[in-house]
Amino acid sequence: MNNSILLKIENLKVWFEIRKNILTPPMYVKAVDGISFDLKKGESISLVGESGSGKTTLGRTILRLYEPTDGNIIFEDKDITKLDFKSLSWYRKETGFIQQDPFGALAPHFTIYKILEEPLLINKIGTPAERRDMILKALEEVKLTPVSDFIGKYPHMLSGGQMQRVVIARALIMRPKLVIADEPVSMLDASVRIEILDLLRDLQEKHHMSMIYITHDLATVRAFTNWIFIMYAGNLVERAKTEELIENPLHPYTKALLEAIPDPDPENRRRMRKVPEGEPPNLINPPTGCRFHPRCQYVMDICKEAIPEDIEVEKEHWVRCWLYSKG
Ligand code: SF4
């Protein structure tokens, strides 16, 4: 594998089995259905999609919190899908997870010090004095200062923004090479969202980590990550560098998402289009062909019959849509 690549995802599928009862055949929710991409060291991706698009399932599967049904997750030349529970402890140190809900992510009966010490103890890192240094430094990095004001507090004594800073400090304390942040600001007040996103980007760049930032909100990602990936109904439908995707969107779904971003100018706001009508599809029985076809204004006969290939239309700009197929 190219040694600048940290993570390689190959045809990853995550299907959840459901059964009405033991006599009926199983059905499968195809939450992630054949996704492939590379993430280079130090680069960041915004993974954007509506609720139910499979983006959180993809993130959790990359962390091996969910079991993949098929495909490979290659991290620094090791296939993570082949590791057993014991071998995964190495991978846990290399990865960090920032949850959506800081209120539920922190143990309420632990002090902030104890919360940050726990991953170090589990992974047998450092002496007590070294651990204390790491904890104080982690709190300084997320700007919870003076740190002496915070280490003895319990989560309920902090604001939502302060709690999310503790979640970030815990995720980064072992200097992971890959961080997955799942809607990290969606439950916070609008006034602190930008601060938290700026903090996350600064720490990602400072420590040269790779990051996957999961969000439903395309408006927040413009200046935040190197790449934008658009996810729809379990598939990646478009991938490009951030500027390229914003300036030159190709997939009809991406165009609709961009056109639906509120514009402060009232004249532009009047011309704004909405996200296409209709609901994201049922993933037990997704539409044939292109899964977006029931909502697409450009739908053609072939779209209902055949799944579009992932095509590199321009350099480092991939799209799954029959409008761009040369066949
Ligand atoms: Fe629309 Fe067809 Fe492209 Fe799907 S493949 S997005 S239905 S034009």
CSV table of C-alpha atoms and ligand atoms in Angstrom, one decimal:
chain,number,residue,atom,x,y,z
A,1,MET,CA,0.0,0.0,0.0
A,2,ASN,CA,1.2,3.5,-0.8
A,3,ASN,CA,2.8,4.6,2.5
A,4,SER,CA,1.2,8.0,2.5
A,5,ILE,CA,-2.2,6.2,2.9
A,6,LEU,CA,-3.3,5.6,6.5
A,7,LEU,CA,-6.7,4.0,5.8
A,8,LYS,CA,-8.0,2.0,2.9
A,9,ILE,CA,-11.6,1.0,2.7
A,10,GLU,CA,-12.4,-1.7,0.2
A,11,ASN,CA,-16.0,-2.6,-0.9
A,12,LEU,CA,-17.2,-2.3,2.7
A,13,LYS,CA,-20.7,-3.6,3.5
A,14,VAL,CA,-22.6,-3.5,6.8
A,15,TRP,CA,-25.9,-5.2,6.7
A,16,PHE,CA,-28.0,-5.6,9.8
A,17,GLU,CA,-30.2,-8.7,10.0
A,18,ILE,CA,-33.8,-8.4,11.1
A,19,ARG,CA,-36.5,-11.1,11.5
A,20,LYS,CA,-40.1,-10.8,12.2
A,21,ASN,CA,-40.0,-14.2,14.0
A,22,ILE,CA,-37.9,-17.4,13.8
A,23,LEU,CA,-40.1,-18.9,11.1
A,24,THR,CA,-39.7,-16.0,8.6
A,25,PRO,CA,-36.6,-15.6,6.5
A,26,PRO,CA,-34.2,-12.9,7.5
A,27,MET,CA,-34.3,-9.4,5.9
A,28,TYR,CA,-31.3,-7.1,5.8
A,29,VAL,CA,-30.9,-3.4,6.4
A,30,LYS,CA,-28.1,-2.5,3.9
A,31,ALA,CA,-26.8,0.5,5.9
A,32,VAL,CA,-23.4,0.5,4.1
A,33,ASP,CA,-23.4,-1.2,0.8
A,34,GLY,CA,-20.1,-1.4,-1.1
A,35,ILE,CA,-18.0,1.6,-0.1
A,36,SER,CA,-14.4,2.1,-1.1
A,37,PHE,CA,-12.0,5.0,-0.5
A,38,ASP,CA,-8.5,6.0,0.7
A,39,LEU,CA,-7.6,8.4,3.5
A,40,LYS,CA,-4.0,9.8,3.5
A,41,LYS,CA,-2.0,10.5,6.6
A,42,GLY,CA,-2.8,14.0,8.0
A,43,GLU,CA,-5.8,14.5,5.7
A,44,SER,CA,-9.4,15.0,6.7
A,45,ILE,CA,-12.7,14.1,5.2
A,46,SER,CA,-16.2,15.5,5.8
A,47,LEU,CA,-18.7,12.6,5.3
A,48,VAL,CA,-22.0,14.3,4.5
A,49,GLY,CA,-25.5,12.8,4.2
A,50,GLU,CA,-29.0,12.9,5.5
A,51,SER,CA,-30.2,10.9,8.5
A,52,GLY,CA,-30.3,7.3,7.6
A,53,SER,CA,-27.7,7.6,4.8
A,54,GLY,CA,-25.4,5.2,6.7
A,55,LYS,CA,-22.6,7.7,7.6
A,56,THR,CA,-22.6,6.9,11.4
A,57,THR,CA,-22.7,3.2,10.7
A,58,LEU,CA,-19.7,3.6,8.4
A,59,GLY,CA,-17.8,5.6,11.0
A,60,ARG,CA,-18.5,3.1,13.8
A,61,THR,CA,-17.6,0.2,11.5
A,62,ILE,CA,-14.2,1.8,10.7
A,63,LEU,CA,-13.6,1.9,14.5
A,64,ARG,CA,-14.7,-1.8,14.7
A,65,LEU,CA,-17.6,-0.9,17.0
A,66,TYR,CA,-19.8,-2.6,14.4
A,67,GLU,CA,-18.9,-5.8,12.6
A,68,PRO,CA,-18.6,-5.5,8.8
A,69,THR,CA,-20.6,-7.9,6.7
A,70,ASP,CA,-18.0,-7.9,3.9
A,71,GLY,CA,-15.1,-5.9,2.6
A,72,ASN,CA,-11.8,-4.8,4.1
A,73,ILE,CA,-10.6,-2.0,6.4
A,74,ILE,CA,-6.8,-1.6,5.9
A,75,PHE,CA,-5.1,0.5,8.5
A,76,GLU,CA,-1.3,0.9,8.0
A,77,ASP,CA,-1.2,-2.4,6.0
A,78,LYS,CA,-3.1,-4.3,8.6
A,79,ASP,CA,-6.6,-5.6,7.8
A,80,ILE,CA,-8.6,-4.5,10.8
A,81,THR,CA,-11.6,-6.8,9.8
A,82,LYS,CA,-9.4,-9.8,10.6
A,83,LEU,CA,-8.3,-8.8,14.1
A,84,ASP,CA,-9.8,-10.5,17.1
A,85,PHE,CA,-11.0,-8.7,20.2
A,86,LYS,CA,-7.6,-8.9,22.0
A,87,SER,CA,-5.6,-7.7,19.0
A,88,LEU,CA,-7.9,-4.8,18.6
A,89,SER,CA,-6.4,-3.1,21.7
A,90,TRP,CA,-3.6,-1.9,19.5
A,91,TYR,CA,-6.1,-0.4,17.1
A,92,ARG,CA,-8.0,1.3,19.9
A,93,LYS,CA,-4.8,3.3,20.8
A,94,GLU,CA,-4.4,4.4,17.2
A,95,THR,CA,-8.0,5.7,16.8
A,96,GLY,CA,-10.1,8.3,18.7
A,97,PHE,CA,-13.8,8.7,18.7
A,98,ILE,CA,-15.7,12.0,19.4
A,99,GLN,CA,-19.4,11.3,20.0
A,100,GLN,CA,-22.3,13.4,19.1
A,101,ASP,CA,-23.7,13.6,22.6
A,102,PRO,CA,-21.2,14.9,25.2
A,103,PHE,CA,-23.9,14.6,27.9
A,104,GLY,CA,-24.1,10.8,27.4
A,105,ALA,CA,-20.4,10.3,26.5
A,106,LEU,CA,-19.0,11.1,30.0
A,107,ALA,CA,-19.4,9.0,33.0
A,108,PRO,CA,-21.4,11.2,35.4
A,109,HIS,CA,-19.8,9.8,38.6
A,110,PHE,CA,-16.2,10.4,37.4
A,111,THR,CA,-14.2,13.6,37.8
A,112,ILE,CA,-12.7,15.1,34.7
A,113,TYR,CA,-9.3,14.0,35.9
A,114,LYS,CA,-10.6,10.4,36.2
A,115,ILE,CA,-12.3,10.5,32.8
A,116,LEU,CA,-9.1,11.5,31.1
A,117,GLU,CA,-7.0,9.1,33.1
A,118,GLU,CA,-9.1,6.0,32.3
A,119,PRO,CA,-7.9,5.4,28.7
A,120,LEU,CA,-4.3,5.8,29.9
A,121,LEU,CA,-4.8,3.2,32.7
A,122,ILE,CA,-6.6,0.8,30.4
A,123,ASN,CA,-3.7,1.0,28.0
A,124,LYS,CA,-1.0,0.9,30.7
A,125,ILE,CA,0.5,4.2,29.6
A,126,GLY,CA,2.9,6.1,31.8
A,127,THR,CA,3.7,6.5,35.5
A,128,PRO,CA,1.2,8.4,37.7
A,129,ALA,CA,3.3,11.5,37.3
A,130,GLU,CA,3.5,11.1,33.6
A,131,ARG,CA,-0.2,10.5,33.3
A,132,ARG,CA,-0.9,13.7,35.3
A,133,ASP,CA,1.3,15.7,32.9
A,134,MET,CA,-0.6,14.2,29.9
A,135,ILE,CA,-4.0,15.0,31.5
A,136,LEU,CA,-3.0,18.6,32.3
A,137,LYS,CA,-1.6,19.1,28.8
A,138,ALA,CA,-4.7,17.6,27.2
A,139,LEU,CA,-6.9,20.1,29.1
A,140,GLU,CA,-4.7,23.0,28.1
A,141,GLU,CA,-4.9,22.0,24.5
A,142,VAL,CA,-8.7,22.0,24.5
A,143,LYS,CA,-8.6,25.4,26.3
A,144,LEU,CA,-10.1,24.3,29.6
A,145,THR,CA,-7.9,26.6,31.6
A,146,PRO,CA,-6.8,27.2,34.3
A,147,VAL,CA,-6.8,23.4,34.4
A,148,SER,CA,-7.0,23.4,38.2
A,149,ASP,CA,-10.5,24.7,37.9
A,150,PHE,CA,-11.6,21.7,35.9
A,151,ILE,CA,-9.8,18.5,37.0
A,152,GLY,CA,-11.9,18.0,40.2
A,153,LYS,CA,-15.2,18.8,38.6
A,154,TYR,CA,-17.9,16.3,37.5
A,155,PRO,CA,-19.5,16.5,34.0
A,156,HIS,CA,-22.8,18.0,35.2
A,157,MET,CA,-20.8,21.0,36.5
A,158,LEU,CA,-19.8,21.9,33.0
A,159,SER,CA,-21.6,23.6,30.1
A,160,GLY,CA,-22.3,21.5,26.9
A,161,GLY,CA,-19.4,23.2,25.1
A,162,GLN,CA,-17.0,22.4,28.0
A,163,MET,CA,-18.2,18.8,28.1
A,164,GLN,CA,-17.5,18.4,24.4
A,165,ARG,CA,-13.9,19.8,25.0
A,166,VAL,CA,-13.4,17.1,27.5
A,167,VAL,CA,-14.7,14.5,25.0
A,168,ILE,CA,-12.2,15.8,22.5
A,169,ALA,CA,-9.4,15.8,25.1
A,170,ARG,CA,-10.1,12.2,25.9
A,171,ALA,CA,-10.2,11.2,22.2
A,172,LEU,CA,-6.8,12.8,21.5
A,173,ILE,CA,-5.0,12.1,24.8
A,174,MET,CA,-3.2,9.0,23.3
A,175,ARG,CA,-2.3,10.9,20.1
A,176,PRO,CA,-4.3,8.7,17.7
A,177,LYS,CA,-3.4,8.7,14.1
A,178,LEU,CA,-7.1,8.6,13.1
A,179,VAL,CA,-10.0,10.4,14.7
A,180,ILE,CA,-13.7,10.0,13.8
A,181,ALA,CA,-15.9,12.8,14.9
A,182,ASP,CA,-19.7,12.0,14.7
A,183,GLU,CA,-21.8,15.2,14.5
A,184,PRO,CA,-19.6,16.7,17.3
A,185,VAL,CA,-21.4,20.0,17.4
A,186,SER,CA,-25.0,19.2,16.5
A,187,MET,CA,-26.1,19.1,20.2
A,188,LEU,CA,-24.4,22.3,21.2
A,189,ASP,CA,-25.6,25.9,21.2
A,190,ALA,CA,-25.0,27.7,17.9
A,191,SER,CA,-22.7,30.2,19.7
A,192,VAL,CA,-20.1,27.6,20.5
A,193,ARG,CA,-20.3,25.4,17.4
A,194,ILE,CA,-17.7,27.4,15.4
A,195,GLU,CA,-15.3,27.5,18.4
A,196,ILE,CA,-15.4,23.7,18.8
A,197,LEU,CA,-15.0,23.1,15.0
A,198,ASP,CA,-12.0,25.5,14.9
A,199,LEU,CA,-10.5,23.8,17.9
A,200,LEU,CA,-10.9,20.4,16.3
A,201,ARG,CA,-9.3,21.6,13.0
A,202,ASP,CA,-6.4,23.2,14.8
A,203,LEU,CA,-5.6,20.1,16.8
A,204,GLN,CA,-6.0,17.9,13.8
A,205,GLU,CA,-3.5,20.0,11.9
A,206,LYS,CA,-1.1,20.5,14.8
A,207,HIS,CA,-0.8,16.7,15.5
A,208,HIS,CA,-1.0,15.7,11.8
A,209,MET,CA,-3.9,13.3,12.5
A,210,SER,CA,-6.3,12.0,9.9
A,211,MET,CA,-9.9,12.8,10.6
A,212,ILE,CA,-13.3,11.7,9.4
A,213,TYR,CA,-15.9,14.3,10.3
A,214,ILE,CA,-19.5,13.0,10.0
A,215,THR,CA,-22.2,15.6,9.5
A,216,HIS,CA,-25.6,16.2,7.9
A,217,ASP,CA,-24.8,19.8,7.5
A,218,LEU,CA,-22.9,20.7,4.3
A,219,ALA,CA,-22.8,24.4,5.4
A,220,THR,CA,-20.4,23.7,8.2
A,221,VAL,CA,-17.7,21.9,6.3
A,222,ARG,CA,-16.5,24.5,3.7
A,223,ALA,CA,-13.3,25.5,5.5
A,224,PHE,CA,-13.0,22.5,7.7
A,225,THR,CA,-11.7,19.5,5.9
A,226,ASN,CA,-9.6,18.6,2.8
A,227,TRP,CA,-12.2,16.4,1.2
A,228,ILE,CA,-16.0,16.2,1.1
A,229,PHE,CA,-17.7,12.8,0.5
A,230,ILE,CA,-21.4,12.7,-0.1
A,231,MET,CA,-23.3,9.7,1.1
A,232,TYR,CA,-26.7,8.6,0.0
A,233,ALA,CA,-28.6,5.4,1.0
A,234,GLY,CA,-25.5,3.4,2.0
A,235,ASN,CA,-23.3,4.5,-1.0
A,236,LEU,CA,-20.8,7.3,-1.6
A,237,VAL,CA,-22.3,9.2,-4.6
A,238,GLU,CA,-19.6,11.9,-5.0
A,239,ARG,CA,-16.1,12.5,-3.6
A,240,ALA,CA,-13.8,15.4,-4.3
A,241,LYS,CA,-11.4,18.0,-2.7
A,242,THR,CA,-13.5,20.5,-0.7
A,243,GLU,CA,-13.1,23.5,-3.0
A,244,GLU,CA,-13.6,21.4,-6.1
A,245,LEU,CA,-16.9,19.9,-4.8
A,246,ILE,CA,-18.2,23.2,-3.6
A,247,GLU,CA,-17.3,25.0,-6.9
A,248,ASN,CA,-18.1,22.1,-9.3
A,249,PRO,CA,-20.7,19.7,-7.8
A,250,LEU,CA,-21.7,17.0,-10.3
A,251,HIS,CA,-24.2,14.6,-8.7
A,252,PRO,CA,-27.8,15.9,-8.7
A,253,TYR,CA,-28.1,15.1,-4.9
A,254,THR,CA,-24.9,17.1,-4.1
A,255,LYS,CA,-26.2,20.1,-6.2
A,256,ALA,CA,-29.5,20.0,-4.3
A,257,LEU,CA,-27.7,19.9,-0.9
A,258,LEU,CA,-25.6,22.9,-1.9
A,259,GLU,CA,-28.6,24.9,-3.3
A,260,ALA,CA,-30.4,24.3,-0.1
A,261,ILE,CA,-27.8,26.0,2.1
A,262,PRO,CA,-29.4,29.2,3.5
A,263,ASP,CA,-27.9,32.4,1.9
A,264,PRO,CA,-27.8,35.5,4.0
A,265,ASP,CA,-28.8,37.6,0.9
A,266,PRO,CA,-32.7,37.7,0.8
A,267,GLU,CA,-32.6,38.0,-3.1
A,268,ASN,CA,-30.6,34.7,-3.3
A,269,ARG,CA,-32.7,33.1,-0.7
A,270,ARG,CA,-35.8,33.5,-2.8
A,271,ARG,CA,-34.1,31.7,-5.7
A,272,MET,CA,-32.9,28.9,-3.4
A,273,ARG,CA,-34.1,25.4,-4.2
A,274,LYS,CA,-35.0,22.9,-1.6
A,275,VAL,CA,-33.5,19.4,-1.1
A,276,PRO,CA,-35.5,17.1,-3.5
A,277,GLU,CA,-38.9,16.1,-2.2
A,278,GLY,CA,-39.4,12.6,-0.8
A,279,GLU,CA,-37.8,10.6,1.9
A,280,PRO,CA,-34.5,8.7,1.8
A,281,PRO,CA,-35.2,5.2,0.7
A,282,ASN,CA,-36.0,2.1,2.8
A,283,LEU,CA,-32.7,0.3,3.1
A,284,ILE,CA,-34.3,-3.1,3.4
A,285,ASN,CA,-35.6,-2.8,-0.1
A,286,PRO,CA,-33.8,0.0,-1.8
A,287,PRO,CA,-34.8,1.3,-5.2
A,288,THR,CA,-33.3,-0.6,-8.2
A,289,GLY,CA,-30.5,1.0,-10.2
A,290,CYS,CA,-29.5,4.4,-8.8
A,291,ARG,CA,-30.9,4.6,-5.3
A,292,PHE,CA,-31.6,8.3,-5.8
A,293,HIS,CA,-33.7,7.8,-8.9
A,294,PRO,CA,-37.2,8.2,-7.2
A,295,ARG,CA,-36.1,11.8,-6.2
A,296,CYS,CA,-34.0,12.8,-9.1
A,297,GLN,CA,-35.2,15.4,-11.6
A,298,TYR,CA,-32.8,14.1,-14.3
A,299,VAL,CA,-33.9,10.4,-14.0
A,300,MET,CA,-33.5,8.3,-17.2
A,301,ASP,CA,-34.6,4.8,-18.0
A,302,ILE,CA,-31.2,3.3,-17.3
A,303,CYS,CA,-31.1,4.9,-13.9
A,304,LYS,CA,-34.0,2.7,-12.8
A,305,GLU,CA,-32.4,-0.5,-14.1
A,306,ALA,CA,-28.6,-0.4,-13.6
A,307,ILE,CA,-26.3,0.8,-10.7
A,308,PRO,CA,-24.0,3.6,-11.9
A,309,GLU,CA,-20.3,2.9,-11.6
A,310,ASP,CA,-18.0,5.1,-9.4
A,311,ILE,CA,-16.2,7.1,-12.1
A,312,GLU,CA,-13.3,9.5,-11.8
A,313,VAL,CA,-14.8,12.2,-14.0
A,314,GLU,CA,-12.0,14.7,-13.3
A,315,LYS,CA,-8.7,14.3,-11.4
A,316,GLU,CA,-9.6,13.3,-7.9
A,317,HIS,CA,-13.3,13.9,-8.5
A,318,TRP,CA,-15.4,10.7,-8.4
A,319,VAL,CA,-19.2,10.5,-9.0
A,320,ARG,CA,-21.8,7.7,-9.3
A,321,CYS,CA,-24.3,9.0,-11.8
A,322,TRP,CA,-25.3,7.9,-15.3
A,323,LEU,CA,-25.2,11.5,-16.5
A,324,TYR,CA,-21.4,11.2,-16.5
A,325,SER,CA,-21.0,7.6,-17.8
A,326,LYS,CA,-19.1,7.3,-21.1
A,327,GLY,CA,-20.7,3.9,-21.8
B,1,SF4,FE1,-30.3,11.0,-11.2
B,1,SF4,FE2,-29.8,9.0,-12.9
B,1,SF4,FE3,-27.8,10.3,-11.9
B,1,SF4,FE4,-29.2,8.7,-10.3
B,1,SF4,S1,-27.9,8.1,-12.1
B,1,SF4,S2,-28.5,10.8,-9.9
B,1,SF4,S3,-31.3,9.0,-11.2
B,1,SF4,S4,-29.4,11.1,-13.3
